[in-house]
Amino acid sequence: MENLCIHTITTKPWNLEEAVVKFSEAGVKGISVWEDSTLKLGAEKSGRLIREHGLEIVSYVRGGFFPSINAAKREQAIEKNKKMMEDATALGAPSLVLVCGAEPMQSLENSRMQIQAGIEALLPLAEELNVKLSIEPLHPMYADTRSAINTLKQANDIAEAINSPYVGVAVDVYHLWWDDNLENEIKRCGENGNLFAFHICDWSVPTVDMLNDRGLMGEGCIPLSNIKKWVENAGFTGYHEVEIFSNKFWQMDQDIFLKKIIEAYKEYQIQ
Ligand code: ZN
């Protein structure tokens, strides 16, 4: 349980106060905080509440969305990310996860160049605030609008090109499990000091919704024990973050769902 972190969106029906109390009672150690869950209390109070319940804030989620064919919109995205980095600092989160974005009106290569430029524009503030930026590659089914970074290789390439201790990668099994280069790219990510975060869930079979049908660990077809081993062999010792978007689980009694998460996590841990 030492490395168990849960994203607030995983138990979306709970507000932050409820989630913090329930996670803490259940022995969860880490929490990754989505922006929407902080809106009621504000970032600073949210951070205090979380720490008072003995939880460690792992990441603030999620910035990014850099590409656009419109230069003014690209500038707005950078400003929005700066605001989120300031919120991360007020919250007490050491890192901001980036869902990098994609613009269907231009090539993926152009979008990737704009993503790199966008992240580079954030570097001075990242250093000033000591907030790390984690590039999260997304499954190619989201390459139209959510992310032009779809493999760990592409994320590694950008992180290495930027070459800053403040820029790394969030590896999410849901997005990357299918990639036959995954083991090597995880190794590469670790060797370069870029393996910042690790997100877990499972791929439901059949998947009935492209966004909100993620499974609990062990329920689907992701080779979780292999990927976990690769990540650990790459030197990763951080939290294993349970990030599940699921209409099915959000309809369930969240106390029962949290029990299921913990059971699934314990099974996953011994594999
Ligand atoms: Zn993720």
PDB file of C-alpha atoms and ligand atoms in Angstrom:
ATOM      1  CA  MET A   1       0.000   0.000   0.000  1.00  0.00           C
ATOM      2  CA  GLU A   2       3.032   2.278   0.456  1.00  0.00           C
ATOM      3  CA  ASN A   3       3.058   3.247  -3.230  1.00  0.00           C
ATOM      4  CA  LEU A   4      -0.689   3.493  -3.817  1.00  0.00           C
ATOM      5  CA  CYS A   5      -1.913   6.821  -5.147  1.00  0.00           C
ATOM      6  CA  ILE A   6      -5.412   7.505  -6.476  1.00  0.00           C
ATOM      7  CA  HIS A   7      -6.448  10.263  -8.855  1.00  0.00           C
ATOM      8  CA  THR A   8      -9.402  12.343  -7.654  1.00  0.00           C
ATOM      9  CA  ILE A   9     -11.158  11.719 -10.976  1.00  0.00           C
ATOM     10  CA  THR A  10     -11.162   7.974 -10.250  1.00  0.00           C
ATOM     11  CA  THR A  11     -13.818   8.565  -7.576  1.00  0.00           C
ATOM     12  CA  LYS A  12     -15.379  11.501  -9.419  1.00  0.00           C
ATOM     13  CA  PRO A  13     -18.735  11.421  -7.554  1.00  0.00           C
ATOM     14  CA  TRP A  14     -16.869  12.319  -4.327  1.00  0.00           C
ATOM     15  CA  ASN A  15     -15.843  15.917  -3.750  1.00  0.00           C
ATOM     16  CA  LEU A  16     -12.310  16.554  -2.524  1.00  0.00           C
ATOM     17  CA  GLU A  17     -13.229  16.516   1.192  1.00  0.00           C
ATOM     18  CA  GLU A  18     -14.989  13.159   0.856  1.00  0.00           C
ATOM     19  CA  ALA A  19     -12.204  11.658  -1.238  1.00  0.00           C
ATOM     20  CA  VAL A  20      -9.496  12.789   1.175  1.00  0.00           C
ATOM     21  CA  VAL A  21     -11.295  11.368   4.231  1.00  0.00           C
ATOM     22  CA  LYS A  22     -12.108   8.059   2.514  1.00  0.00           C
ATOM     23  CA  PHE A  23      -8.652   7.597   0.981  1.00  0.00           C
ATOM     24  CA  SER A  24      -6.966   8.352   4.262  1.00  0.00           C
ATOM     25  CA  GLU A  25      -9.209   5.935   6.220  1.00  0.00           C
ATOM     26  CA  ALA A  26      -8.502   3.221   3.657  1.00  0.00           C
ATOM     27  CA  GLY A  27      -4.734   3.596   4.033  1.00  0.00           C
ATOM     28  CA  VAL A  28      -4.081   5.215   0.658  1.00  0.00           C
ATOM     29  CA  LYS A  29      -0.858   7.255   0.812  1.00  0.00           C
ATOM     30  CA  GLY A  30      -0.877   9.435  -2.297  1.00  0.00           C
ATOM     31  CA  ILE A  31      -3.379  11.529  -4.205  1.00  0.00           C
ATOM     32  CA  SER A  32      -3.179  13.120  -7.641  1.00  0.00           C
ATOM     33  CA  VAL A  33      -5.425  16.114  -7.820  1.00  0.00           C
ATOM     34  CA  TRP A  34      -7.492  17.109 -10.841  1.00  0.00           C
ATOM     35  CA  GLU A  35      -8.160  20.795 -11.325  1.00  0.00           C
ATOM     36  CA  ASP A  36     -11.959  20.481 -11.045  1.00  0.00           C
ATOM     37  CA  SER A  37     -11.704  18.969  -7.559  1.00  0.00           C
ATOM     38  CA  THR A  38      -9.920  22.092  -6.228  1.00  0.00           C
ATOM     39  CA  LEU A  39     -12.382  24.655  -7.556  1.00  0.00           C
ATOM     40  CA  LYS A  40     -14.599  24.719  -4.468  1.00  0.00           C
ATOM     41  CA  LEU A  41     -11.876  25.314  -1.852  1.00  0.00           C
ATOM     42  CA  GLY A  42      -9.185  26.806  -4.073  1.00  0.00           C
ATOM     43  CA  ALA A  43      -5.708  25.347  -4.508  1.00  0.00           C
ATOM     44  CA  GLU A  44      -4.165  26.454  -1.217  1.00  0.00           C
ATOM     45  CA  LYS A  45      -6.966  25.241   1.066  1.00  0.00           C
ATOM     46  CA  SER A  46      -7.255  22.033  -0.929  1.00  0.00           C
ATOM     47  CA  GLY A  47      -3.567  21.372  -0.357  1.00  0.00           C
ATOM     48  CA  ARG A  48      -3.861  22.036   3.369  1.00  0.00           C
ATOM     49  CA  LEU A  49      -6.876  19.722   3.681  1.00  0.00           C
ATOM     50  CA  ILE A  50      -5.014  16.927   1.894  1.00  0.00           C
ATOM     51  CA  ARG A  51      -1.900  17.243   4.068  1.00  0.00           C
ATOM     52  CA  GLU A  52      -3.995  17.412   7.269  1.00  0.00           C
ATOM     53  CA  HIS A  53      -5.294  13.957   6.362  1.00  0.00           C
ATOM     54  CA  GLY A  54      -1.781  12.592   5.945  1.00  0.00           C
ATOM     55  CA  LEU A  55      -1.894  12.218   2.181  1.00  0.00           C
ATOM     56  CA  GLU A  56       0.952  13.145  -0.140  1.00  0.00           C
ATOM     57  CA  ILE A  57       0.120  15.117  -3.284  1.00  0.00           C
ATOM     58  CA  VAL A  58       1.740  13.356  -6.222  1.00  0.00           C
ATOM     59  CA  SER A  59       0.640  15.401  -9.247  1.00  0.00           C
ATOM     60  CA  TYR A  60      -1.665  18.160 -10.327  1.00  0.00           C
ATOM     61  CA  VAL A  61      -3.706  17.197 -13.404  1.00  0.00           C
ATOM     62  CA  ARG A  62      -3.797  18.365 -16.152  1.00  0.00           C
ATOM     63  CA  GLY A  63      -2.222  21.084 -18.257  1.00  0.00           C
ATOM     64  CA  GLY A  64      -1.092  20.960 -21.863  1.00  0.00           C
ATOM     65  CA  PHE A  65      -3.232  21.385 -25.005  1.00  0.00           C
ATOM     66  CA  PHE A  66      -0.554  23.449 -26.721  1.00  0.00           C
ATOM     67  CA  PRO A  67      -1.184  23.033 -30.495  1.00  0.00           C
ATOM     68  CA  SER A  68      -3.461  25.276 -32.534  1.00  0.00           C
ATOM     69  CA  ILE A  69      -3.395  26.724 -36.022  1.00  0.00           C
ATOM     70  CA  ASN A  70      -4.129  30.039 -34.307  1.00  0.00           C
ATOM     71  CA  ALA A  71      -1.079  31.746 -32.747  1.00  0.00           C
ATOM     72  CA  ALA A  72      -3.196  33.664 -30.229  1.00  0.00           C
ATOM     73  CA  LYS A  73      -4.705  30.397 -29.019  1.00  0.00           C
ATOM     74  CA  ARG A  74      -1.252  28.887 -28.601  1.00  0.00           C
ATOM     75  CA  GLU A  75      -0.314  31.901 -26.485  1.00  0.00           C
ATOM     76  CA  GLN A  76      -3.492  31.484 -24.399  1.00  0.00           C
ATOM     77  CA  ALA A  77      -2.596  27.831 -23.813  1.00  0.00           C
ATOM     78  CA  ILE A  78       0.815  28.846 -22.473  1.00  0.00           C
ATOM     79  CA  GLU A  79      -0.802  31.381 -20.138  1.00  0.00           C
ATOM     80  CA  LYS A  80      -3.315  28.781 -18.932  1.00  0.00           C
ATOM     81  CA  ASN A  81      -0.439  26.382 -18.210  1.00  0.00           C
ATOM     82  CA  LYS A  82       1.427  29.050 -16.259  1.00  0.00           C
ATOM     83  CA  LYS A  83      -1.690  29.602 -14.151  1.00  0.00           C
ATOM     84  CA  MET A  84      -1.911  25.852 -13.525  1.00  0.00           C
ATOM     85  CA  MET A  85       1.746  25.765 -12.465  1.00  0.00           C
ATOM     86  CA  GLU A  86       1.032  28.536  -9.966  1.00  0.00           C
ATOM     87  CA  ASP A  87      -1.974  26.565  -8.724  1.00  0.00           C
ATOM     88  CA  ALA A  88       0.236  23.478  -8.412  1.00  0.00           C
ATOM     89  CA  THR A  89       2.580  25.497  -6.205  1.00  0.00           C
ATOM     90  CA  ALA A  90      -0.297  26.795  -4.051  1.00  0.00           C
ATOM     91  CA  LEU A  91      -1.605  23.248  -3.762  1.00  0.00           C
ATOM     92  CA  GLY A  92       1.823  21.877  -2.899  1.00  0.00           C
ATOM     93  CA  ALA A  93       2.008  19.542  -5.906  1.00  0.00           C
ATOM     94  CA  PRO A  94       5.539  18.835  -7.153  1.00  0.00           C
ATOM     95  CA  SER A  95       4.468  18.264 -10.743  1.00  0.00           C
ATOM     96  CA  LEU A  96       1.918  19.077 -13.412  1.00  0.00           C
ATOM     97  CA  VAL A  97       0.799  16.378 -15.864  1.00  0.00           C
ATOM     98  CA  LEU A  98       0.581  17.504 -19.486  1.00  0.00           C
ATOM     99  CA  VAL A  99      -2.008  16.145 -21.897  1.00  0.00           C
ATOM    100  CA  CYS A 100      -0.235  17.804 -24.749  1.00  0.00           C
ATOM    101  CA  GLY A 101      -3.055  18.344 -27.262  1.00  0.00           C
ATOM    102  CA  ALA A 102      -3.415  17.992 -31.023  1.00  0.00           C
ATOM    103  CA  GLU A 103      -4.810  20.164 -33.790  1.00  0.00           C
ATOM    104  CA  PRO A 104      -6.707  18.169 -36.453  1.00  0.00           C
ATOM    105  CA  MET A 105      -6.273  21.036 -38.971  1.00  0.00           C
ATOM    106  CA  GLN A 106      -2.519  20.458 -39.180  1.00  0.00           C
ATOM    107  CA  SER A 107      -0.073  17.542 -39.237  1.00  0.00           C
ATOM    108  CA  LEU A 108       0.874  15.637 -36.124  1.00  0.00           C
ATOM    109  CA  GLU A 109       4.495  16.701 -36.771  1.00  0.00           C
ATOM    110  CA  ASN A 110       3.486  20.374 -36.633  1.00  0.00           C
ATOM    111  CA  SER A 111       1.501  19.760 -33.479  1.00  0.00           C
ATOM    112  CA  ARG A 112       4.545  18.090 -31.915  1.00  0.00           C
ATOM    113  CA  MET A 113       6.731  21.088 -32.756  1.00  0.00           C
ATOM    114  CA  GLN A 114       4.179  23.388 -31.125  1.00  0.00           C
ATOM    115  CA  ILE A 115       4.059  21.125 -28.061  1.00  0.00           C
ATOM    116  CA  GLN A 116       7.824  21.320 -27.682  1.00  0.00           C
ATOM    117  CA  ALA A 117       7.764  25.113 -28.116  1.00  0.00           C
ATOM    118  CA  GLY A 118       4.931  25.389 -25.582  1.00  0.00           C
ATOM    119  CA  ILE A 119       6.791  23.347 -22.967  1.00  0.00           C
ATOM    120  CA  GLU A 120       9.994  25.336 -23.581  1.00  0.00           C
ATOM    121  CA  ALA A 121       8.066  28.552 -22.952  1.00  0.00           C
ATOM    122  CA  LEU A 122       7.134  27.180 -19.503  1.00  0.00           C
ATOM    123  CA  LEU A 123      10.677  26.269 -18.460  1.00  0.00           C
ATOM    124  CA  PRO A 124      11.669  29.522 -16.704  1.00  0.00           C
ATOM    125  CA  LEU A 125       8.544  29.358 -14.525  1.00  0.00           C
ATOM    126  CA  ALA A 126       9.059  25.635 -13.862  1.00  0.00           C
ATOM    127  CA  GLU A 127      12.516  26.430 -12.490  1.00  0.00           C
ATOM    128  CA  GLU A 128      11.306  29.430 -10.520  1.00  0.00           C
ATOM    129  CA  LEU A 129       8.413  27.506  -8.906  1.00  0.00           C
ATOM    130  CA  ASN A 130      10.189  24.155  -8.781  1.00  0.00           C
ATOM    131  CA  VAL A 131       7.270  22.452 -10.554  1.00  0.00           C
ATOM    132  CA  LYS A 132       8.075  19.532 -12.838  1.00  0.00           C
ATOM    133  CA  LEU A 133       6.233  18.953 -16.100  1.00  0.00           C
ATOM    134  CA  SER A 134       5.270  15.398 -17.068  1.00  0.00           C
ATOM    135  CA  ILE A 135       4.538  14.716 -20.731  1.00  0.00           C
ATOM    136  CA  GLU A 136       1.883  11.984 -20.894  1.00  0.00           C
ATOM    137  CA  PRO A 137       1.744  10.117 -24.220  1.00  0.00           C
ATOM    138  CA  LEU A 138      -1.855   9.224 -25.110  1.00  0.00           C
ATOM    139  CA  HIS A 139      -3.211   6.219 -27.001  1.00  0.00           C
ATOM    140  CA  PRO A 140      -3.326   6.912 -30.778  1.00  0.00           C
ATOM    141  CA  MET A 141      -7.141   6.855 -30.716  1.00  0.00           C
ATOM    142  CA  TYR A 142      -6.807  10.353 -29.200  1.00  0.00           C
ATOM    143  CA  ALA A 143      -4.409  11.692 -31.864  1.00  0.00           C
ATOM    144  CA  ASP A 144      -7.148  13.828 -33.436  1.00  0.00           C
ATOM    145  CA  THR A 145      -7.605  16.402 -30.685  1.00  0.00           C
ATOM    146  CA  ARG A 146      -6.133  15.236 -27.368  1.00  0.00           C
ATOM    147  CA  SER A 147      -2.521  14.429 -28.057  1.00  0.00           C
ATOM    148  CA  ALA A 148      -0.075  14.310 -30.940  1.00  0.00           C
ATOM    149  CA  ILE A 149       2.280  12.417 -28.625  1.00  0.00           C
ATOM    150  CA  ASN A 150       1.138   8.822 -28.893  1.00  0.00           C
ATOM    151  CA  THR A 151       4.136   6.676 -28.087  1.00  0.00           C
ATOM    152  CA  LEU A 152       6.675   6.673 -25.316  1.00  0.00           C
ATOM    153  CA  LYS A 153       9.353   7.115 -28.003  1.00  0.00           C
ATOM    154  CA  GLN A 154       7.819  10.448 -29.047  1.00  0.00           C
ATOM    155  CA  ALA A 155       7.611  11.583 -25.421  1.00  0.00           C
ATOM    156  CA  ASN A 156      11.209  10.494 -24.780  1.00  0.00           C
ATOM    157  CA  ASP A 157      12.347  12.325 -27.940  1.00  0.00           C
ATOM    158  CA  ILE A 158      10.746  15.595 -26.811  1.00  0.00           C
ATOM    159  CA  ALA A 159      11.909  15.295 -23.201  1.00  0.00           C
ATOM    160  CA  GLU A 160      15.478  14.600 -24.360  1.00  0.00           C
ATOM    161  CA  ALA A 161      15.391  17.439 -26.903  1.00  0.00           C
ATOM    162  CA  ILE A 162      14.291  19.864 -24.172  1.00  0.00           C
ATOM    163  CA  ASN A 163      16.867  18.319 -21.815  1.00  0.00           C
ATOM    164  CA  SER A 164      15.761  19.902 -18.533  1.00  0.00           C
ATOM    165  CA  PRO A 165      15.490  18.294 -15.094  1.00  0.00           C
ATOM    166  CA  TYR A 166      12.032  19.887 -14.972  1.00  0.00           C
ATOM    167  CA  VAL A 167      10.651  17.993 -17.970  1.00  0.00           C
ATOM    168  CA  GLY A 168       9.955  14.263 -17.988  1.00  0.00           C
ATOM    169  CA  VAL A 169       7.303  11.702 -18.812  1.00  0.00           C
ATOM    170  CA  ALA A 170       4.214  10.140 -17.245  1.00  0.00           C
ATOM    171  CA  VAL A 171       3.875   6.512 -18.338  1.00  0.00           C
ATOM    172  CA  ASP A 172       0.241   5.384 -18.369  1.00  0.00           C
ATOM    173  CA  VAL A 173      -0.362   1.694 -19.086  1.00  0.00           C
ATOM    174  CA  TYR A 174      -3.726   2.448 -20.714  1.00  0.00           C
ATOM    175  CA  HIS A 175      -2.083   4.477 -23.458  1.00  0.00           C
ATOM    176  CA  LEU A 176       1.072   2.464 -24.042  1.00  0.00           C
ATOM    177  CA  TRP A 177       0.466  -1.245 -23.347  1.00  0.00           C
ATOM    178  CA  TRP A 178       0.178  -2.221 -27.041  1.00  0.00           C
ATOM    179  CA  ASP A 179       3.603  -0.841 -28.067  1.00  0.00           C
ATOM    180  CA  ASP A 180       6.196  -3.524 -28.931  1.00  0.00           C
ATOM    181  CA  ASN A 181       8.972  -1.032 -28.084  1.00  0.00           C
ATOM    182  CA  LEU A 182       7.595  -0.315 -24.647  1.00  0.00           C
ATOM    183  CA  GLU A 183      10.170  -2.198 -22.600  1.00  0.00           C
ATOM    184  CA  ASN A 184      13.090  -0.465 -24.350  1.00  0.00           C
ATOM    185  CA  GLU A 185      11.473   2.949 -24.204  1.00  0.00           C
ATOM    186  CA  ILE A 186      10.744   2.590 -20.477  1.00  0.00           C
ATOM    187  CA  LYS A 187      14.393   1.659 -19.967  1.00  0.00           C
ATOM    188  CA  ARG A 188      15.473   4.671 -22.020  1.00  0.00           C
ATOM    189  CA  CYS A 189      13.104   6.935 -20.084  1.00  0.00           C
ATOM    190  CA  GLY A 190      14.565   5.785 -16.763  1.00  0.00           C
ATOM    191  CA  GLU A 191      18.183   6.000 -17.921  1.00  0.00           C
ATOM    192  CA  ASN A 192      17.677   9.624 -18.912  1.00  0.00           C
ATOM    193  CA  GLY A 193      16.079  10.517 -15.603  1.00  0.00           C
ATOM    194  CA  ASN A 194      12.756  11.216 -17.302  1.00  0.00           C
ATOM    195  CA  LEU A 195      10.456   8.638 -15.709  1.00  0.00           C
ATOM    196  CA  PHE A 196       8.430  11.002 -13.523  1.00  0.00           C
ATOM    197  CA  ALA A 197       5.113   9.188 -13.047  1.00  0.00           C
ATOM    198  CA  PHE A 198       3.355   5.857 -13.534  1.00  0.00           C
ATOM    199  CA  HIS A 199      -0.418   5.541 -14.063  1.00  0.00           C
ATOM    200  CA  ILE A 200      -2.283   2.230 -13.848  1.00  0.00           C
ATOM    201  CA  CYS A 201      -5.703   0.793 -14.734  1.00  0.00           C
ATOM    202  CA  ASP A 202      -6.739  -1.841 -17.305  1.00  0.00           C
ATOM    203  CA  TRP A 203      -8.146  -2.068 -20.836  1.00  0.00           C
ATOM    204  CA  SER A 204     -11.747  -3.337 -20.752  1.00  0.00           C
ATOM    205  CA  VAL A 205     -12.694  -5.987 -23.319  1.00  0.00           C
ATOM    206  CA  PRO A 206     -14.786  -4.968 -25.137  1.00  0.00           C
ATOM    207  CA  THR A 207     -14.278  -1.247 -24.585  1.00  0.00           C
ATOM    208  CA  VAL A 208     -17.670   0.436 -24.982  1.00  0.00           C
ATOM    209  CA  ASP A 209     -16.585   4.072 -24.592  1.00  0.00           C
ATOM    210  CA  MET A 210     -13.351   5.582 -25.918  1.00  0.00           C
ATOM    211  CA  LEU A 211     -12.919   7.820 -22.893  1.00  0.00           C
ATOM    212  CA  ASN A 212     -14.861   6.557 -19.903  1.00  0.00           C
ATOM    213  CA  ASP A 213     -14.560   2.775 -19.880  1.00  0.00           C
ATOM    214  CA  ARG A 214     -11.263   2.030 -18.186  1.00  0.00           C
ATOM    215  CA  GLY A 215     -11.057  -1.136 -16.125  1.00  0.00           C
ATOM    216  CA  LEU A 216      -9.679  -1.980 -12.712  1.00  0.00           C
ATOM    217  CA  MET A 217      -6.237  -3.556 -12.644  1.00  0.00           C
ATOM    218  CA  GLY A 218      -6.555  -7.244 -13.536  1.00  0.00           C
ATOM    219  CA  GLU A 219      -9.913  -6.883 -15.314  1.00  0.00           C
ATOM    220  CA  GLY A 220      -8.607  -6.411 -18.832  1.00  0.00           C
ATOM    221  CA  CYS A 221      -5.842  -7.323 -21.263  1.00  0.00           C
ATOM    222  CA  ILE A 222      -2.951  -5.045 -20.244  1.00  0.00           C
ATOM    223  CA  PRO A 223       0.172  -7.056 -19.265  1.00  0.00           C
ATOM    224  CA  LEU A 224       0.409  -5.134 -15.984  1.00  0.00           C
ATOM    225  CA  SER A 225       2.925  -7.326 -14.197  1.00  0.00           C
ATOM    226  CA  ASN A 226       5.365  -7.034 -17.138  1.00  0.00           C
ATOM    227  CA  ILE A 227       5.025  -3.267 -17.389  1.00  0.00           C
ATOM    228  CA  LYS A 228       5.332  -2.870 -13.619  1.00  0.00           C
ATOM    229  CA  LYS A 229       8.560  -4.889 -13.733  1.00  0.00           C
ATOM    230  CA  TRP A 230       9.961  -2.774 -16.592  1.00  0.00           C
ATOM    231  CA  VAL A 231       9.149   0.443 -14.744  1.00  0.00           C
ATOM    232  CA  GLU A 232      10.756  -0.815 -11.530  1.00  0.00           C
ATOM    233  CA  ASN A 233      13.784  -2.109 -13.439  1.00  0.00           C
ATOM    234  CA  ALA A 234      14.125   1.379 -14.926  1.00  0.00           C
ATOM    235  CA  GLY A 235      14.690   2.662 -11.390  1.00  0.00           C
ATOM    236  CA  PHE A 236      11.214   4.032 -10.705  1.00  0.00           C
ATOM    237  CA  THR A 237      10.374   4.044  -6.981  1.00  0.00           C
ATOM    238  CA  GLY A 238       7.471   6.509  -6.978  1.00  0.00           C
ATOM    239  CA  TYR A 239       3.740   6.070  -6.624  1.00  0.00           C
ATOM    240  CA  HIS A 240       1.622   3.744  -8.728  1.00  0.00           C
ATOM    241  CA  GLU A 241      -1.285   6.040  -9.547  1.00  0.00           C
ATOM    242  CA  VAL A 242      -4.728   4.529 -10.098  1.00  0.00           C
ATOM    243  CA  GLU A 243      -6.399   6.635 -12.772  1.00  0.00           C
ATOM    244  CA  ILE A 244      -9.732   5.220 -13.924  1.00  0.00           C
ATOM    245  CA  PHE A 245     -12.390   7.062 -15.924  1.00  0.00           C
ATOM    246  CA  SER A 246     -15.441   4.830 -15.932  1.00  0.00           C
ATOM    247  CA  ASN A 247     -19.134   5.561 -16.293  1.00  0.00           C
ATOM    248  CA  LYS A 248     -19.751   2.091 -14.875  1.00  0.00           C
ATOM    249  CA  PHE A 249     -17.703   2.626 -11.718  1.00  0.00           C
ATOM    250  CA  TRP A 250     -18.881   6.212 -11.231  1.00  0.00           C
ATOM    251  CA  GLN A 251     -22.452   4.886 -11.051  1.00  0.00           C
ATOM    252  CA  MET A 252     -21.445   2.489  -8.297  1.00  0.00           C
ATOM    253  CA  ASP A 253     -21.433   3.212  -4.550  1.00  0.00           C
ATOM    254  CA  GLN A 254     -17.968   4.804  -4.268  1.00  0.00           C
ATOM    255  CA  ASP A 255     -17.214   3.100  -0.937  1.00  0.00           C
ATOM    256  CA  ILE A 256     -17.612  -0.260  -2.671  1.00  0.00           C
ATOM    257  CA  PHE A 257     -15.560   0.971  -5.629  1.00  0.00           C
ATOM    258  CA  LEU A 258     -12.725   2.097  -3.321  1.00  0.00           C
ATOM    259  CA  LYS A 259     -12.690  -1.369  -1.712  1.00  0.00           C
ATOM    260  CA  LYS A 260     -12.435  -2.890  -5.193  1.00  0.00           C
ATOM    261  CA  ILE A 261      -9.554  -0.561  -6.085  1.00  0.00           C
ATOM    262  CA  ILE A 262      -7.646  -1.594  -2.980  1.00  0.00           C
ATOM    263  CA  GLU A 263      -8.279  -5.308  -3.556  1.00  0.00           C
ATOM    264  CA  ALA A 264      -7.190  -4.960  -7.183  1.00  0.00           C
ATOM    265  CA  TYR A 265      -4.108  -2.990  -6.136  1.00  0.00           C
ATOM    266  CA  LYS A 266      -3.047  -5.628  -3.607  1.00  0.00           C
ATOM    267  CA  GLU A 267      -3.416  -8.356  -6.252  1.00  0.00           C
ATOM    268  CA  TYR A 268      -1.441  -6.233  -8.723  1.00  0.00           C
ATOM    269  CA  GLN A 269       1.286  -5.640  -6.179  1.00  0.00           C
ATOM    270  CA  ILE A 270       2.040  -9.302  -5.550  1.00  0.00           C
ATOM    271  CA  GLN A 271       2.127 -10.219  -9.245  1.00  0.00           C
TER     272      GLN A 271
HETATM  273 ZN    ZN B   1      -2.727   8.928 -17.086  1.00  0.00          ZN
END
